[in-house]
């Protein structure tokens, strides 16, 4: 049966809330949530009806059993209960309002609440919940306020707790931060009270199922066809490539596009905090880090996985993002026969990317002189591809830079391509062009048999 005892569950929920939330903390939450809710006007009568019906539905439906039912069967059950609740409480709801509440509860029971439709919207990249009254989305590189809202702070927190519970984590005042992954691969970060003053915040980076090639990216203006040709040849030549850029610049998208040019003969090991890479090759082993457990044990970080990957006979290693001591092990791998490896790094320019690599090797507690670190980088890294989310929202490769070696104690580079902005059109889009430096890539000489006639 789907129905459960309403009074018992209502008393249990009220008792649990009283135990978990001291009065003083409730006052702080109420103040911050009220401030957050003022962001968007809400129909109070409609909100009260939603809250009343939601309360009755939660009392009468067992979520565990509901999750096991098919969506259509569960919808019929919910709609029947809504009509009965409206009759019993003399609520006047239109058919459209009943259907909206039924859809909302369906998403609550077998999805992630009111933001579930945004997961199915292909135009949305990021979903950002700032408490009950604010939901922002990123579309085509631009942030916009969504008409979607939550009922109240409890509604947001319940949604966050379901997300965390699905991956064996918890989110509450004693564990106010959590990283998780949805079943579709989307990455989620949640932070709640007392760290999030204005209400629970949920940040979702959607997993994009469309796997774009370099050619498709070029059609969308992210790079030129001449750049596509150079990058494809670099992949065939098994160059070690660093993709550099800021948050949301498109580093993972480019990494996926580059990986399409890897031979099926190669054994590839991927290492990520949250699996996003979508490699199409037949011989791929995907590894994912594991956070520390609630007991403070069991953590497996990227450095552990890079070291283990070296024992797995990889031809190429792809590291989703380098940001710590694993950088040293990755450079070691690149220098010891694992050519054609790829990784990303957070940096604003190719020169900044090199400095970041230097700093991260130092973080590995390796007592190496700076010159030795630089020689390691110059020997391991062949290309740095800089991506940027520009002020018009577009994502572009703004530079392809070749690492040419060392001169004295300085890493030498040459820029092969750069994007130069010339103006802004009437729609606010940047107008520019991709300019080749005219320099012949050094790696063309080392792999002349691949580049005859170029």
CSV table of C-alpha atoms in Angstrom, one decimal:
chain,number,residue,atom,x,y,z
A,1,UNK,CA,0.0,0.0,0.0
A,2,UNK,CA,1.1,3.6,-0.7
A,3,UNK,CA,-0.9,5.1,2.1
A,4,UNK,CA,0.6,5.5,5.6
A,5,UNK,CA,-0.6,6.8,8.9
A,6,UNK,CA,-0.9,10.6,8.6
A,7,UNK,CA,-1.0,11.6,12.3
A,8,UNK,CA,1.9,9.5,13.3
A,9,UNK,CA,4.1,10.9,10.5
A,10,UNK,CA,3.1,14.4,11.2
A,11,UNK,CA,4.0,14.0,14.9
A,12,UNK,CA,7.2,12.4,14.0
A,13,UNK,CA,8.2,15.2,11.6
A,14,UNK,CA,7.3,17.9,14.1
A,15,UNK,CA,9.3,16.0,16.9
A,16,UNK,CA,12.3,15.6,14.6
A,17,UNK,CA,12.3,19.3,13.6
A,18,UNK,CA,12.1,20.4,17.3
A,19,UNK,CA,15.0,18.2,18.2
A,20,UNK,CA,17.2,19.3,15.4
A,21,UNK,CA,16.7,23.1,15.3
A,22,UNK,CA,17.1,25.3,18.5
A,23,UNK,CA,14.9,28.3,18.7
A,24,UNK,CA,17.6,30.8,18.4
A,25,UNK,CA,18.8,29.2,15.1
A,26,UNK,CA,15.2,29.1,13.9
A,27,UNK,CA,15.1,32.9,14.4
A,28,UNK,CA,18.3,33.4,12.4
A,29,UNK,CA,17.0,31.1,9.6
A,30,UNK,CA,13.7,32.8,9.5
A,31,UNK,CA,15.3,36.2,9.1
A,32,UNK,CA,17.6,35.1,6.4
A,33,UNK,CA,15.0,33.1,4.5
A,34,UNK,CA,12.5,36.0,4.7
A,35,UNK,CA,15.2,38.3,3.2
A,36,UNK,CA,15.8,35.7,0.4
A,37,UNK,CA,12.2,35.2,-0.3
A,38,UNK,CA,11.7,38.9,-0.9
A,39,UNK,CA,13.8,38.5,-4.1
A,40,UNK,CA,10.6,37.4,-5.9
A,41,UNK,CA,7.0,38.2,-5.1
A,42,UNK,CA,4.9,35.1,-4.3
A,43,UNK,CA,1.1,34.6,-4.3
A,44,UNK,CA,0.6,34.0,-0.5
A,45,UNK,CA,-2.8,32.2,-1.0
A,46,UNK,CA,-1.3,30.0,-3.7
A,47,UNK,CA,1.7,29.3,-1.5
A,48,UNK,CA,-0.4,28.4,1.5
A,49,UNK,CA,-2.5,26.0,-0.6
A,50,UNK,CA,0.7,24.4,-2.0
A,51,UNK,CA,2.1,24.0,1.6
A,52,UNK,CA,-1.1,22.5,2.9
A,53,UNK,CA,-1.5,20.0,0.1
A,54,UNK,CA,2.2,19.1,0.2
A,55,UNK,CA,1.9,18.4,3.9
A,56,UNK,CA,-1.1,16.1,3.5
A,57,UNK,CA,0.5,14.3,0.6
A,58,UNK,CA,3.7,13.7,2.5
A,59,UNK,CA,1.6,12.3,5.4
A,60,UNK,CA,-0.2,9.9,3.1
A,61,UNK,CA,2.4,8.8,0.7
A,62,UNK,CA,5.4,6.6,1.5
A,63,UNK,CA,8.3,8.0,-0.5
A,64,UNK,CA,10.2,4.7,-0.6
A,65,UNK,CA,7.2,2.9,-2.1
A,66,UNK,CA,6.4,5.8,-4.4
A,67,UNK,CA,9.9,5.7,-5.8
A,68,UNK,CA,9.4,2.1,-6.8
A,69,UNK,CA,6.2,2.9,-8.7
A,70,UNK,CA,6.1,3.9,-12.4
A,71,UNK,CA,5.7,7.7,-13.0
A,72,UNK,CA,2.3,7.3,-14.7
A,73,UNK,CA,0.8,5.1,-11.9
A,74,UNK,CA,2.2,7.5,-9.2
A,75,UNK,CA,0.7,10.5,-11.0
A,76,UNK,CA,-2.8,8.9,-10.9
A,77,UNK,CA,-2.4,8.2,-7.2
A,78,UNK,CA,-1.2,11.7,-6.4
A,79,UNK,CA,-4.0,13.4,-8.5
A,80,UNK,CA,-6.6,11.3,-6.7
A,81,UNK,CA,-5.2,12.3,-3.3
A,82,UNK,CA,-5.1,16.0,-4.3
A,83,UNK,CA,-8.8,16.0,-5.3
A,84,UNK,CA,-9.7,14.3,-2.0
A,85,UNK,CA,-7.6,16.8,0.0
A,86,UNK,CA,-9.2,19.7,-1.8
A,87,UNK,CA,-12.7,18.3,-1.1
A,88,UNK,CA,-12.0,17.7,2.5
A,89,UNK,CA,-10.5,21.1,3.1
A,90,UNK,CA,-12.9,23.0,0.7
A,91,UNK,CA,-10.0,24.3,-1.4
A,92,UNK,CA,-10.8,25.8,-4.8
A,93,UNK,CA,-8.2,24.8,-7.3
A,94,UNK,CA,-8.3,24.8,-11.0
A,95,UNK,CA,-7.5,21.7,-13.0
A,96,UNK,CA,-4.3,23.5,-14.1
A,97,UNK,CA,-3.3,24.1,-10.5
A,98,UNK,CA,-4.0,20.5,-9.6
A,99,UNK,CA,-1.8,19.3,-12.4
A,100,UNK,CA,0.9,21.7,-11.5
A,101,UNK,CA,1.0,20.4,-7.9
A,102,UNK,CA,0.8,16.8,-9.0
A,103,UNK,CA,3.8,17.4,-11.3
A,104,UNK,CA,5.7,19.1,-8.4
A,105,UNK,CA,5.0,16.2,-6.1
A,106,UNK,CA,6.1,13.7,-8.8
A,107,UNK,CA,9.4,15.5,-9.1
A,108,UNK,CA,9.6,15.5,-5.3
A,109,UNK,CA,9.1,11.8,-5.0
A,110,UNK,CA,11.2,10.6,-8.0
A,111,UNK,CA,13.3,13.7,-8.8
A,112,UNK,CA,14.8,16.8,-7.3
A,113,UNK,CA,11.8,18.9,-6.7
A,114,UNK,CA,10.8,22.0,-8.6
A,115,UNK,CA,14.2,22.2,-10.4
A,116,UNK,CA,13.7,18.8,-12.0
A,117,UNK,CA,12.4,20.3,-15.3
A,118,UNK,CA,15.6,22.4,-15.6
A,119,UNK,CA,17.6,19.1,-15.8
A,120,UNK,CA,15.7,18.2,-18.9
A,121,UNK,CA,16.2,21.7,-20.5
A,122,UNK,CA,19.1,21.3,-23.0
A,123,UNK,CA,19.6,25.1,-23.1
A,124,UNK,CA,20.5,25.2,-19.3
A,125,UNK,CA,24.1,24.5,-18.3
A,126,UNK,CA,24.1,25.5,-14.6
A,127,UNK,CA,21.3,25.6,-12.0
A,128,UNK,CA,21.9,27.8,-9.0
A,129,UNK,CA,19.5,27.8,-6.0
A,130,UNK,CA,20.0,30.6,-3.6
A,131,UNK,CA,17.5,29.7,-0.9
A,132,UNK,CA,13.7,29.3,-1.5
A,133,UNK,CA,13.0,32.5,-3.5
A,134,UNK,CA,15.9,32.5,-6.0
A,135,UNK,CA,16.7,30.0,-8.8
A,136,UNK,CA,19.2,31.2,-11.4
A,137,UNK,CA,20.1,29.3,-14.5
A,138,UNK,CA,22.9,29.8,-17.0
A,139,UNK,CA,21.8,29.8,-20.7
A,140,UNK,CA,24.3,30.3,-23.5
A,141,UNK,CA,26.9,31.7,-21.1
A,142,UNK,CA,24.5,34.2,-19.4
A,143,UNK,CA,22.9,34.0,-16.0
A,144,UNK,CA,19.1,34.7,-15.7
A,145,UNK,CA,16.6,34.5,-12.9
A,146,UNK,CA,14.2,31.5,-13.3
A,147,UNK,CA,10.5,31.8,-12.5
A,148,UNK,CA,10.8,28.6,-10.4
A,149,UNK,CA,10.8,28.9,-6.6
A,150,UNK,CA,10.7,26.6,-3.6
A,151,UNK,CA,7.9,26.7,-1.0
A,152,UNK,CA,10.2,27.6,1.9
A,153,UNK,CA,13.6,26.9,3.3
A,154,UNK,CA,12.5,23.4,4.6
A,155,UNK,CA,11.6,22.5,1.0
A,156,UNK,CA,15.1,23.5,-0.2
A,157,UNK,CA,16.8,21.6,2.6
A,158,UNK,CA,14.6,18.5,2.1
A,159,UNK,CA,15.6,18.5,-1.6
A,160,UNK,CA,19.3,18.9,-0.7
A,161,UNK,CA,19.1,16.1,1.8
A,162,UNK,CA,17.6,13.7,-0.8
A,163,UNK,CA,20.4,14.5,-3.2
A,164,UNK,CA,23.0,13.9,-0.5
A,165,UNK,CA,21.3,10.7,0.8
A,166,UNK,CA,21.4,9.2,-2.8
A,167,UNK,CA,25.2,9.1,-2.6
A,168,UNK,CA,25.4,8.1,1.0
A,169,UNK,CA,26.2,11.5,2.3
A,170,UNK,CA,24.3,13.8,4.8
A,171,UNK,CA,23.7,17.5,4.8
A,172,UNK,CA,22.8,19.2,8.1
A,173,UNK,CA,24.2,21.7,10.6
A,174,UNK,CA,27.0,19.3,11.6
A,175,UNK,CA,27.8,18.6,8.0
A,176,UNK,CA,26.9,21.8,6.2
A,177,UNK,CA,28.7,21.2,2.9
A,178,UNK,CA,28.5,18.3,0.5
A,179,UNK,CA,29.6,17.4,-3.1
A,180,UNK,CA,27.5,14.8,-4.9
A,181,UNK,CA,26.6,13.6,-8.3
A,182,UNK,CA,23.1,13.0,-9.7
A,183,UNK,CA,22.1,9.8,-11.5
A,184,UNK,CA,22.5,11.5,-14.8
A,185,UNK,CA,26.1,12.6,-14.0
A,186,UNK,CA,25.4,16.2,-13.1
A,187,UNK,CA,27.7,17.6,-10.4
A,188,UNK,CA,26.1,19.1,-7.3
A,189,UNK,CA,27.4,21.2,-4.4
A,190,UNK,CA,25.2,22.0,-1.4
A,191,UNK,CA,26.0,24.3,1.5
A,192,UNK,CA,23.5,25.1,4.2
A,193,UNK,CA,23.1,26.9,7.6
A,194,UNK,CA,25.1,28.0,9.5
A,195,UNK,CA,27.5,28.6,6.7
A,196,UNK,CA,24.9,29.7,4.1
A,197,UNK,CA,23.3,32.6,5.9
A,198,UNK,CA,20.5,33.3,3.5
A,199,UNK,CA,19.2,29.8,3.2
A,200,UNK,CA,20.4,26.5,1.7
A,201,UNK,CA,22.3,26.9,-1.6
A,202,UNK,CA,22.3,24.2,-4.3
A,203,UNK,CA,24.7,24.5,-7.3
A,204,UNK,CA,24.3,22.1,-10.2
A,205,UNK,CA,26.7,21.8,-13.1
A,206,UNK,CA,24.7,19.7,-15.6
A,207,UNK,CA,26.1,16.7,-17.3
A,208,UNK,CA,25.9,17.5,-21.0
A,209,UNK,CA,25.1,14.4,-23.0
A,210,UNK,CA,25.9,15.8,-26.4
A,211,UNK,CA,29.6,15.1,-27.1
A,212,UNK,CA,30.8,17.8,-29.5
A,213,UNK,CA,33.7,17.2,-31.9
A,214,UNK,CA,36.3,19.9,-32.7
A,215,UNK,CA,34.5,20.5,-36.0
A,216,UNK,CA,31.2,21.2,-34.2
A,217,UNK,CA,33.0,23.6,-31.8
A,218,UNK,CA,34.5,25.3,-34.9
A,219,UNK,CA,31.0,25.6,-36.4
A,220,UNK,CA,29.9,27.4,-33.2
A,221,UNK,CA,32.8,29.8,-33.4
A,222,UNK,CA,34.9,28.3,-30.6
A,223,UNK,CA,38.0,28.0,-32.8
A,224,UNK,CA,39.0,28.1,-36.5
A,225,UNK,CA,39.2,25.1,-38.8
A,226,UNK,CA,43.0,25.7,-39.1
A,227,UNK,CA,43.2,25.3,-35.3
A,228,UNK,CA,41.1,22.1,-35.6
A,229,UNK,CA,43.6,20.7,-38.0
A,230,UNK,CA,46.6,21.5,-35.7
A,231,UNK,CA,44.8,20.0,-32.6
A,232,UNK,CA,43.8,16.8,-34.4
A,233,UNK,CA,47.4,16.3,-35.6
A,234,UNK,CA,48.7,17.0,-32.1
A,235,UNK,CA,46.4,14.2,-30.8
A,236,UNK,CA,47.6,11.8,-33.5
A,237,UNK,CA,51.2,12.7,-32.7
A,238,UNK,CA,50.5,11.9,-29.0
A,239,UNK,CA,51.4,15.3,-27.7
A,240,UNK,CA,50.8,16.0,-24.0
A,241,UNK,CA,48.2,18.8,-23.8
A,242,UNK,CA,47.1,21.1,-21.0
A,243,UNK,CA,43.7,22.7,-21.3
A,244,UNK,CA,43.7,25.9,-19.3
A,245,UNK,CA,40.9,28.2,-18.3
A,246,UNK,CA,38.6,29.6,-15.7
A,247,UNK,CA,35.5,28.0,-14.1
A,248,UNK,CA,32.8,27.3,-16.7
A,249,UNK,CA,35.1,28.2,-19.6
A,250,UNK,CA,34.5,24.9,-21.4
A,251,UNK,CA,37.6,22.9,-20.4
A,252,UNK,CA,35.8,19.6,-20.0
A,253,UNK,CA,33.9,20.1,-23.3
A,254,UNK,CA,37.2,20.7,-25.1
A,255,UNK,CA,38.8,17.7,-23.4
A,256,UNK,CA,35.9,15.5,-24.6
A,257,UNK,CA,36.3,16.9,-28.1
A,258,UNK,CA,40.1,16.3,-28.1
A,259,UNK,CA,39.6,12.7,-26.9
A,260,UNK,CA,37.6,11.8,-30.0
A,261,UNK,CA,40.9,11.8,-31.9
A,262,UNK,CA,42.4,9.1,-29.7
A,263,UNK,CA,43.0,5.7,-31.4
A,264,UNK,CA,40.9,2.7,-30.3
A,265,UNK,CA,44.2,0.9,-29.9
A,266,UNK,CA,45.1,2.9,-26.8
A,267,UNK,CA,44.3,1.9,-23.3
A,268,UNK,CA,43.0,5.1,-21.6
A,269,UNK,CA,42.7,5.7,-17.8
A,270,UNK,CA,40.6,8.7,-16.8
A,271,UNK,CA,40.8,10.2,-13.3
A,272,UNK,CA,38.2,12.7,-12.1
A,273,UNK,CA,36.6,14.0,-8.9
A,274,UNK,CA,33.2,13.7,-10.6
A,275,UNK,CA,33.0,11.6,-13.8
A,276,UNK,CA,32.2,13.9,-16.7
A,277,UNK,CA,34.3,12.7,-19.6
A,278,UNK,CA,32.5,10.8,-22.3
A,279,UNK,CA,35.1,8.9,-24.1
A,280,UNK,CA,33.9,6.8,-27.1
A,281,UNK,CA,36.9,4.4,-27.3
A,282,UNK,CA,36.6,0.7,-26.6
A,283,UNK,CA,39.4,0.5,-24.0
A,284,UNK,CA,38.7,3.0,-21.3
A,285,UNK,CA,39.0,2.6,-17.5
A,286,UNK,CA,37.3,5.4,-15.5
A,287,UNK,CA,38.4,6.2,-12.0
A,288,UNK,CA,36.8,8.6,-9.6
A,289,UNK,CA,38.0,10.0,-6.2
A,290,UNK,CA,36.2,9.2,-3.0
A,291,UNK,CA,35.6,11.8,-0.3
A,292,UNK,CA,36.2,11.2,3.3
A,293,UNK,CA,33.4,9.4,5.1
A,294,UNK,CA,31.4,10.7,8.0
A,295,UNK,CA,33.8,8.8,10.3
A,296,UNK,CA,36.8,10.6,8.8
A,297,UNK,CA,38.1,7.6,6.9
A,298,UNK,CA,38.2,6.2,3.4
A,299,UNK,CA,39.4,9.2,1.4
A,300,UNK,CA,41.0,8.5,-2.0
A,301,UNK,CA,42.3,11.6,-3.8
A,302,UNK,CA,43.5,12.2,-7.3
A,303,UNK,CA,47.1,11.7,-6.4
A,304,UNK,CA,46.3,8.2,-5.1
A,305,UNK,CA,44.5,7.4,-8.3
A,306,UNK,CA,47.3,8.8,-10.6
A,307,UNK,CA,49.9,6.6,-8.7
A,308,UNK,CA,47.6,3.6,-9.1
A,309,UNK,CA,46.9,4.3,-12.7
A,310,UNK,CA,50.6,4.0,-13.5
A,311,UNK,CA,50.4,0.4,-12.4
A,312,UNK,CA,47.5,-0.3,-14.8
A,313,UNK,CA,49.5,-0.2,-18.0
A,314,UNK,CA,47.9,2.9,-19.5
A,315,UNK,CA,48.8,4.3,-22.9
A,316,UNK,CA,47.3,7.6,-22.1
A,317,UNK,CA,46.1,9.2,-18.8
A,318,UNK,CA,43.4,11.9,-18.8
A,319,UNK,CA,43.2,13.8,-15.6
A,320,UNK,CA,40.0,15.9,-15.3
A,321,UNK,CA,41.6,18.7,-13.3
A,322,UNK,CA,45.0,19.1,-11.8
A,323,UNK,CA,44.9,21.2,-8.6
A,324,UNK,CA,47.3,19.7,-6.1
A,325,UNK,CA,50.2,17.3,-5.5
A,326,UNK,CA,49.0,15.0,-8.2
A,327,UNK,CA,50.6,17.4,-10.7
A,328,UNK,CA,54.0,16.0,-9.9
A,329,UNK,CA,52.9,12.4,-10.6
A,330,UNK,CA,51.1,13.5,-13.8
A,331,UNK,CA,54.3,15.2,-15.1
A,332,UNK,CA,56.2,12.1,-14.2
A,333,UNK,CA,53.8,10.0,-16.2
A,334,UNK,CA,54.0,12.3,-19.2
A,335,UNK,CA,57.8,12.0,-19.0
A,336,UNK,CA,57.9,8.3,-18.8
A,337,UNK,CA,56.2,6.9,-21.8
A,338,UNK,CA,52.6,7.9,-21.4
A,339,UNK,CA,52.6,10.3,-24.3
A,340,UNK,CA,49.3,11.8,-25.4
A,341,UNK,CA,48.1,12.4,-21.9
A,342,UNK,CA,45.7,15.3,-21.2
A,343,UNK,CA,44.6,17.3,-18.2
A,344,UNK,CA,43.0,20.7,-17.3
A,345,UNK,CA,44.1,23.4,-15.0
A,346,UNK,CA,42.5,26.6,-13.7
A,347,UNK,CA,44.5,29.5,-15.0
A,348,UNK,CA,43.8,32.7,-17.0
A,349,UNK,CA,46.8,32.6,-19.5
A,350,UNK,CA,49.2,30.0,-20.8
A,351,UNK,CA,52.0,31.6,-18.7
A,352,UNK,CA,49.8,31.5,-15.6
A,353,UNK,CA,49.1,27.8,-16.3
A,354,UNK,CA,52.9,27.1,-16.2
A,355,UNK,CA,53.2,29.0,-13.0
A,356,UNK,CA,50.3,27.0,-11.5
A,357,UNK,CA,52.0,23.8,-12.5
A,358,UNK,CA,55.2,24.9,-10.8
A,359,UNK,CA,53.3,25.8,-7.6
A,360,UNK,CA,51.4,22.5,-7.6
A,361,UNK,CA,54.6,20.5,-7.9
A,362,UNK,CA,55.9,22.4,-4.9
A,363,UNK,CA,52.7,21.5,-3.0
A,364,UNK,CA,53.7,17.8,-3.5
A,365,UNK,CA,56.4,18.4,-0.8
A,366,UNK,CA,59.0,17.5,-3.3
A,367,UNK,CA,62.3,19.1,-2.3
A,368,UNK,CA,63.2,20.0,-5.9
A,369,UNK,CA,64.9,23.3,-7.0
A,370,UNK,CA,62.7,25.5,-9.2
A,371,UNK,CA,64.9,25.0,-12.2
A,372,UNK,CA,64.4,21.2,-11.9
A,373,UNK,CA,60.7,21.7,-11.7
A,374,UNK,CA,60.7,23.9,-14.8
A,375,UNK,CA,62.7,21.4,-16.8
A,376,UNK,CA,60.3,18.7,-15.8
A,377,UNK,CA,57.4,20.8,-17.1
A,378,UNK,CA,59.2,21.8,-20.3
A,379,UNK,CA,60.0,18.2,-21.0
A,380,UNK,CA,56.5,16.9,-20.2
A,381,UNK,CA,54.1,19.5,-21.7
A,382,UNK,CA,53.8,20.1,-25.4
A,383,UNK,CA,50.8,22.3,-25.9
A,384,UNK,CA,48.7,24.6,-23.7
A,385,UNK,CA,45.2,25.4,-25.0
A,386,UNK,CA,43.6,28.4,-23.4
A,387,UNK,CA,39.8,28.6,-23.2
A,388,UNK,CA,37.8,31.5,-22.0
A,389,UNK,CA,34.1,32.3,-21.3
A,390,UNK,CA,34.0,35.8,-22.7
A,391,UNK,CA,31.9,38.8,-21.7
A,392,UNK,CA,29.2,38.0,-24.4
A,393,UNK,CA,28.8,34.5,-22.9
A,394,UNK,CA,30.6,32.7,-25.7
A,395,UNK,CA,33.2,30.2,-25.0
A,396,UNK,CA,36.3,30.3,-27.2
A,397,UNK,CA,39.8,29.0,-27.5
A,398,UNK,CA,41.7,32.2,-27.2
A,399,UNK,CA,45.2,30.8,-27.5
A,400,UNK,CA,47.1,27.7,-28.6
A,401,UNK,CA,50.6,27.9,-27.2
A,402,UNK,CA,53.5,25.5,-27.8
A,403,UNK,CA,56.1,24.7,-25.1
A,404,UNK,CA,59.4,24.8,-26.8
A,405,UNK,CA,61.8,23.8,-24.1
A,406,UNK,CA,64.2,25.7,-21.7
A,407,UNK,CA,66.5,28.6,-22.2
A,408,UNK,CA,68.7,29.3,-19.1
A,409,UNK,CA,66.1,28.8,-16.3
A,410,UNK,CA,63.0,30.1,-18.3
A,411,UNK,CA,60.5,27.9,-20.1
A,412,UNK,CA,60.2,29.0,-23.7
A,413,UNK,CA,56.9,29.1,-25.5
A,414,UNK,CA,55.5,30.3,-28.8
A,415,UNK,CA,51.9,31.2,-29.5
A,416,UNK,CA,50.5,29.5,-32.6
A,417,UNK,CA,47.0,30.9,-32.6
A,418,UNK,CA,45.2,33.7,-30.8
A,419,UNK,CA,41.7,35.2,-30.8
A,420,UNK,CA,41.7,38.9,-31.4
A,421,UNK,CA,38.5,40.9,-30.6
A,422,UNK,CA,37.8,43.8,-33.0
A,423,UNK,CA,34.3,45.1,-32.1
A,424,UNK,CA,30.9,44.3,-30.6
A,425,UNK,CA,27.8,43.8,-32.8
A,426,UNK,CA,24.3,45.2,-32.2
A,427,UNK,CA,23.3,42.1,-30.2
A,428,UNK,CA,26.3,42.6,-27.8
A,429,UNK,CA,28.3,39.7,-29.3
A,430,UNK,CA,32.0,40.0,-29.7
A,431,UNK,CA,33.3,40.2,-33.2
A,432,UNK,CA,36.9,39.0,-33.8
A,433,UNK,CA,39.0,36.6,-35.7
A,434,UNK,CA,41.4,33.7,-35.0
A,435,UNK,CA,44.9,34.7,-36.1
A,436,UNK,CA,47.7,32.3,-36.8
A,437,UNK,CA,51.2,33.6,-35.7
A,438,UNK,CA,52.8,32.2,-38.8
A,439,UNK,CA,55.3,30.2,-36.7
A,440,UNK,CA,55.7,26.6,-37.7
A,441,UNK,CA,55.0,24.3,-34.7
A,442,UNK,CA,58.2,22.7,-33.4
A,443,UNK,CA,56.4,19.3,-33.1
A,444,UNK,CA,55.8,19.3,-36.9
A,445,UNK,CA,59.6,18.7,-37.2
A,446,UNK,CA,59.6,15.9,-34.6
A,447,UNK,CA,56.7,14.2,-36.4
A,448,UNK,CA,57.4,15.1,-39.9
A,449,UNK,CA,56.0,11.9,-41.3
A,450,UNK,CA,52.5,13.0,-40.0
A,451,UNK,CA,52.7,16.5,-41.4
A,452,UNK,CA,54.1,16.2,-44.9
A,453,UNK,CA,52.9,19.1,-47.0
A,454,UNK,CA,52.0,21.2,-44.0
